mmCIF file of C-alpha atoms in Angstrom:
data_model
loop_
_atom_site.group_PDB
_atom_site.id
_atom_site.type_symbol
_atom_site.label_atom_id
_atom_site.label_comp_id
_atom_site.label_asym_id
_atom_site.label_seq_id
_atom_site.Cartn_x
_atom_site.Cartn_y
_atom_site.Cartn_z
ATOM 1 C CA MET A 55 -10.199 -2.826 -5.949
ATOM 2 C CA GLU A 56 -12.397 -3.349 -9.164
ATOM 3 C CA GLU A 57 -9.914 -5.848 -10.624
ATOM 4 C CA VAL A 58 -10.200 -7.930 -7.515
ATOM 5 C CA ILE A 59 -13.817 -7.752 -6.441
ATOM 6 C CA GLY A 60 -15.484 -6.435 -9.751
ATOM 7 C CA GLN A 61 -17.552 -3.462 -10.315
ATOM 8 C CA SER A 62 -20.764 -4.566 -8.512
ATOM 9 C CA GLY A 63 -18.313 -5.639 -5.588
ATOM 10 C CA VAL A 64 -16.879 -1.929 -5.359
ATOM 11 C CA GLU A 65 -20.318 -0.490 -5.609
ATOM 12 C CA SER A 66 -21.432 -2.722 -2.760
ATOM 13 C CA ILE A 67 -18.340 -1.587 -0.556
ATOM 14 C CA LEU A 68 -18.709 1.936 -1.578
ATOM 15 C CA ARG A 69 -22.391 1.524 -0.328
ATOM 16 C CA LEU A 70 -21.723 -0.015 2.999
ATOM 17 C CA ALA A 71 -19.025 2.775 3.602
ATOM 18 C CA SER A 72 -21.752 5.469 3.056
ATOM 19 C CA LEU A 73 -19.657 6.664 -0.029
ATOM 20 C CA GLU A 74 -22.645 6.314 -2.555
ATOM 21 C CA LYS A 75 -21.304 9.673 -4.325
ATOM 22 C CA PHE A 76 -18.538 7.577 -5.747
ATOM 23 C CA VAL A 77 -20.706 4.658 -7.061
ATOM 24 C CA GLN A 78 -19.973 4.576 -10.986
ATOM 25 C CA LYS A 79 -18.106 7.823 -10.724
ATOM 26 C CA TYR A 80 -14.919 7.273 -8.988
ATOM 27 C CA PRO A 81 -12.576 9.836 -7.785
ATOM 28 C CA PRO A 82 -10.274 11.118 -10.823
ATOM 29 C CA SER A 83 -6.680 9.928 -10.562
ATOM 30 C CA ARG A 84 -5.000 13.247 -9.754
ATOM 31 C CA ALA A 85 -2.812 14.786 -7.241
ATOM 32 C CA ASP A 86 -5.451 17.078 -5.700
ATOM 33 C CA ARG A 87 -6.273 14.481 -2.786
ATOM 34 C CA SER A 88 -9.962 14.232 -3.514
ATOM 35 C CA PHE A 89 -10.352 10.851 -1.871
ATOM 36 C CA SER A 90 -9.972 11.755 1.769
ATOM 37 C CA PHE A 91 -8.246 9.435 4.491
ATOM 38 C CA ASP A 92 -11.928 9.307 5.990
ATOM 39 C CA ASP A 93 -12.955 7.862 2.721
ATOM 40 C CA VAL A 94 -10.046 5.110 2.527
ATOM 41 C CA GLY A 95 -10.443 3.962 6.069
ATOM 42 C CA SER A 96 -14.171 3.524 5.446
ATOM 43 C CA VAL A 97 -13.406 1.597 2.476
ATOM 44 C CA GLN A 98 -11.041 -0.544 4.376
ATOM 45 C CA ASN A 99 -13.454 -0.836 7.252
ATOM 46 C CA ALA A 100 -16.221 -1.730 4.828
ATOM 47 C CA LEU A 101 -14.306 -4.539 3.179
ATOM 48 C CA GLU A 102 -13.818 -6.261 6.568
ATOM 49 C CA LYS A 103 -17.606 -5.960 7.423
ATOM 50 C CA LYS A 104 -18.628 -7.536 4.169
ATOM 51 C CA TYR A 105 -16.108 -10.295 3.746
ATOM 52 C CA GLY A 106 -15.156 -10.890 7.295
ATOM 53 C CA PRO A 107 -11.507 -10.184 8.828
ATOM 54 C CA ARG A 108 -9.804 -12.936 6.961
ATOM 55 C CA GLY A 109 -11.637 -12.390 3.648
ATOM 56 C CA GLY A 110 -11.237 -8.599 3.896
ATOM 57 C CA ARG A 111 -7.514 -8.744 4.757
ATOM 58 C CA GLY A 112 -7.112 -11.131 1.529
ATOM 59 C CA LEU A 113 -8.885 -8.666 -0.688
ATOM 60 C CA ALA A 114 -7.048 -5.813 0.817
ATOM 61 C CA LEU A 115 -3.537 -7.506 -0.008
ATOM 62 C CA ARG A 116 -4.669 -8.263 -3.582
ATOM 63 C CA ALA A 117 -5.914 -4.770 -4.219
ATOM 64 C CA GLY A 118 -2.637 -3.450 -2.963
ATOM 65 C CA ARG A 119 -0.634 -5.603 -5.457
ATOM 66 C CA ALA A 120 -3.011 -4.315 -8.212
ATOM 67 C CA CYS A 121 -2.513 -0.726 -6.986
ATOM 68 C CA PHE A 122 1.286 -1.373 -7.521
ATOM 69 C CA THR A 123 0.843 -2.394 -11.287
ATOM 70 C CA TYR A 124 -1.168 0.925 -11.886
ATOM 71 C CA GLY A 125 1.194 2.943 -9.810
ATOM 72 C CA ILE A 126 4.468 1.791 -11.499
ATOM 73 C CA LYS A 127 2.820 2.691 -15.036
ATOM 74 C CA GLU A 128 2.024 6.110 -13.778
ATOM 75 C CA TYR A 129 4.878 7.060 -11.588
ATOM 76 C CA GLY A 130 7.877 4.559 -12.647
ATOM 77 C CA SER A 131 9.666 6.543 -15.184
ATOM 78 C CA ILE A 132 9.466 9.825 -13.025
ATOM 79 C CA LEU A 133 10.942 7.840 -10.161
ATOM 80 C CA GLY A 134 13.518 6.434 -12.622
ATOM 81 C CA LEU A 135 12.706 2.724 -11.546
ATOM 82 C CA THR A 136 11.784 1.623 -15.140
ATOM 83 C CA GLU A 137 15.080 2.713 -16.806
ATOM 84 C CA MET A 138 17.422 -0.064 -18.009
ATOM 85 C CA ALA A 139 20.333 1.285 -15.987
ATOM 86 C CA PHE A 140 18.262 0.750 -12.660
ATOM 87 C CA ARG A 141 16.935 -2.727 -13.565
ATOM 88 C CA LEU A 142 20.632 -3.946 -13.825
ATOM 89 C CA LEU A 143 21.578 -2.789 -10.304
ATOM 90 C CA PRO A 144 22.260 -5.363 -7.689
ATOM 91 C CA LEU A 145 19.290 -6.654 -5.692
ATOM 92 C CA SER A 146 20.436 -4.713 -2.476
ATOM 93 C CA THR A 147 20.932 -1.426 -4.239
ATOM 94 C CA LYS A 148 17.615 -1.881 -6.025
ATOM 95 C CA LEU A 149 15.997 -2.289 -2.549
ATOM 96 C CA HIS A 150 17.581 0.631 -1.034
ATOM 97 C CA THR A 151 17.068 2.982 -4.067
ATOM 98 C CA GLY A 152 13.541 1.484 -4.768
ATOM 99 C CA ILE A 153 12.016 1.690 -1.235
ATOM 100 C CA LYS A 154 13.585 5.357 -0.683
ATOM 101 C CA ALA A 155 11.885 6.430 -4.052
ATOM 102 C CA PHE A 156 8.574 4.693 -3.034
ATOM 103 C CA ALA A 157 8.496 6.462 0.424
ATOM 104 C CA ASP A 158 9.151 9.830 -1.280
ATOM 105 C CA LEU A 159 6.467 9.278 -3.684
ATOM 106 C CA PHE A 160 3.926 8.944 -0.915
ATOM 107 C CA ASN A 161 5.528 11.696 1.079
ATOM 108 C CA LYS A 162 5.137 14.194 -1.856
ATOM 109 C CA HIS A 163 1.868 13.023 -3.601
ATOM 110 C CA THR A 164 -0.066 11.843 -0.777
ATOM 111 C CA ASP A 165 -0.985 13.199 2.956
ATOM 112 C CA GLN A 166 0.669 10.005 4.164
ATOM 113 C CA LYS A 167 3.986 10.404 6.134
ATOM 114 C CA VAL A 168 6.410 7.475 5.513
ATOM 115 C CA ARG A 169 9.771 6.926 7.209
ATOM 116 C CA VAL A 170 11.944 4.219 6.042
ATOM 117 C CA GLU A 171 14.609 2.733 8.464
ATOM 118 C CA GLU A 172 17.197 0.326 7.028
ATOM 119 C CA LYS A 173 18.876 -2.227 9.227
ATOM 120 C CA GLU A 174 21.088 -4.931 8.082
ATOM 121 C CA ASP A 175 18.791 -7.815 7.644
ATOM 122 C CA GLN A 176 15.284 -5.869 7.281
ATOM 123 C CA ILE A 177 13.732 -2.597 6.089
ATOM 124 C CA PHE A 178 11.250 -0.794 8.579
ATOM 125 C CA TRP A 179 8.480 1.038 6.618
ATOM 126 C CA HIS A 180 6.925 3.011 9.150
ATOM 127 C CA ILE A 181 3.719 4.825 8.186
ATOM 128 C CA GLU A 182 3.272 7.870 10.539
ATOM 129 C CA ARG A 183 -0.011 9.264 9.085
ATOM 130 C CA CYS A 184 -1.844 6.239 7.567
ATOM 131 C CA PRO A 185 -4.865 6.335 5.585
ATOM 132 C CA LEU A 186 -5.666 2.684 5.678
ATOM 133 C CA CYS A 187 -6.501 2.615 9.441
ATOM 134 C CA TRP A 188 -7.677 6.310 9.772
ATOM 135 C CA GLN A 189 -10.305 6.674 12.578
ATOM 136 C CA ARG A 190 -10.267 2.856 13.070
ATOM 137 C CA LYS A 191 -9.724 0.869 16.219
ATOM 138 C CA ALA A 192 -8.476 -2.891 16.004
ATOM 139 C CA ASP A 193 -6.885 -5.607 18.122
ATOM 140 C CA GLU A 194 -4.392 -6.521 15.341
ATOM 141 C CA PRO A 195 -2.892 -4.519 12.365
ATOM 142 C CA VAL A 196 -5.147 -3.629 9.570
ATOM 143 C CA CYS A 197 -3.117 -1.955 6.939
ATOM 144 C CA HIS A 198 -3.283 -5.018 4.576
ATOM 145 C CA LEU A 199 -3.550 -2.874 1.337
ATOM 146 C CA ALA A 200 -0.077 -1.363 2.014
ATOM 147 C CA VAL A 201 1.379 -4.904 2.854
ATOM 148 C CA GLY A 202 0.134 -5.960 -0.594
ATOM 149 C CA LEU A 203 1.461 -2.898 -2.287
ATOM 150 C CA LEU A 204 4.946 -3.389 -0.768
ATOM 151 C CA GLN A 205 4.793 -7.105 -1.580
ATOM 152 C CA GLU A 206 4.402 -6.568 -5.261
ATOM 153 C CA ALA A 207 6.664 -3.712 -5.200
ATOM 154 C CA LEU A 208 9.493 -6.020 -3.741
ATOM 155 C CA TYR A 209 8.438 -8.854 -6.530
ATOM 156 C CA TRP A 210 8.867 -6.301 -9.222
ATOM 157 C CA LEU A 211 12.068 -4.778 -8.192
ATOM 158 C CA SER A 212 13.780 -8.221 -7.428
ATOM 159 C CA GLY A 213 12.435 -9.516 -10.852
ATOM 160 C CA GLY A 214 10.121 -12.081 -9.189
ATOM 161 C CA LYS A 215 11.516 -12.894 -5.937
ATOM 162 C CA ILE A 216 9.137 -13.249 -2.868
ATOM 163 C CA PHE A 217 9.891 -11.354 0.485
ATOM 164 C CA ASN A 218 8.424 -11.738 3.872
ATOM 165 C CA VAL A 219 6.634 -8.618 4.463
ATOM 166 C CA GLU A 220 4.700 -8.276 7.725
ATOM 167 C CA GLU A 221 2.781 -5.339 9.537
ATOM 168 C CA THR A 222 4.005 -5.466 13.069
ATOM 169 C CA ALA A 223 2.504 -2.397 14.634
ATOM 170 C CA CYS A 224 -0.513 -0.276 13.676
ATOM 171 C CA ILE A 225 -2.084 3.018 14.744
ATOM 172 C CA ALA A 226 -5.355 1.428 14.673
ATOM 173 C CA ARG A 227 -4.360 -0.840 17.465
ATOM 174 C CA GLY A 228 -2.795 2.144 19.357
ATOM 175 C CA ASP A 229 0.688 1.932 18.185
ATOM 176 C CA GLY A 230 2.361 5.258 17.317
ATOM 177 C CA ALA A 231 2.905 4.277 13.639
ATOM 178 C CA CYS A 232 2.069 1.588 11.376
ATOM 179 C CA THR A 233 5.262 -0.246 10.864
ATOM 180 C CA ILE A 234 5.768 -2.915 8.144
ATOM 181 C CA VAL A 235 8.705 -5.169 8.314
ATOM 182 C CA ILE A 236 10.629 -6.193 5.172
ATOM 183 C CA ASP A 237 13.147 -9.017 5.282
ATOM 184 C CA ARG A 238 15.916 -7.937 2.963
ATOM 185 C CA VAL A 239 16.664 -11.590 1.699
ATOM 186 C CA PRO A 240 13.773 -13.057 -0.354
ATOM 187 C CA LEU A 241 12.456 -16.408 0.710
ATOM 188 C CA SER A 242 13.934 -19.519 -1.064
#
């Protein structure tokens, strides 16, 4: 997030989210899950309060894209996604393998529960336990950071192609799960 709104912007968001304890001492990047779902949901809510719904959405999308870059550096080799053999696979195989690997990563290393459903022309990314809308109520889907992360993952997997990625259901809206629909064919 600091890459998107700067250090002072992050500090402002943390204060607005009542997370002063993280100002200038971010939680460490480790698997002990010291940054709770409550904290994640509060940060997402604070983004929308400070920048408005549209501004907060845009910033969350950009933060999601930036998160992927850091995540692939840390977990790419573990998942086998940075190996040359994977990079040379056909796009459809990379999409299937990559999306399953990302879901497994979230399921094993976070408290999120992700389920992937594949159809002929679309992939459905279901977040059944979502930190982004945790304890939130909204009239429309609010998991923009997840959408941005998946947009960047698909861009990276495909070698620079852009895919339609849209959240169609959200727990914050009262839906049973957050569902992000991904078109298998990139935009022209």
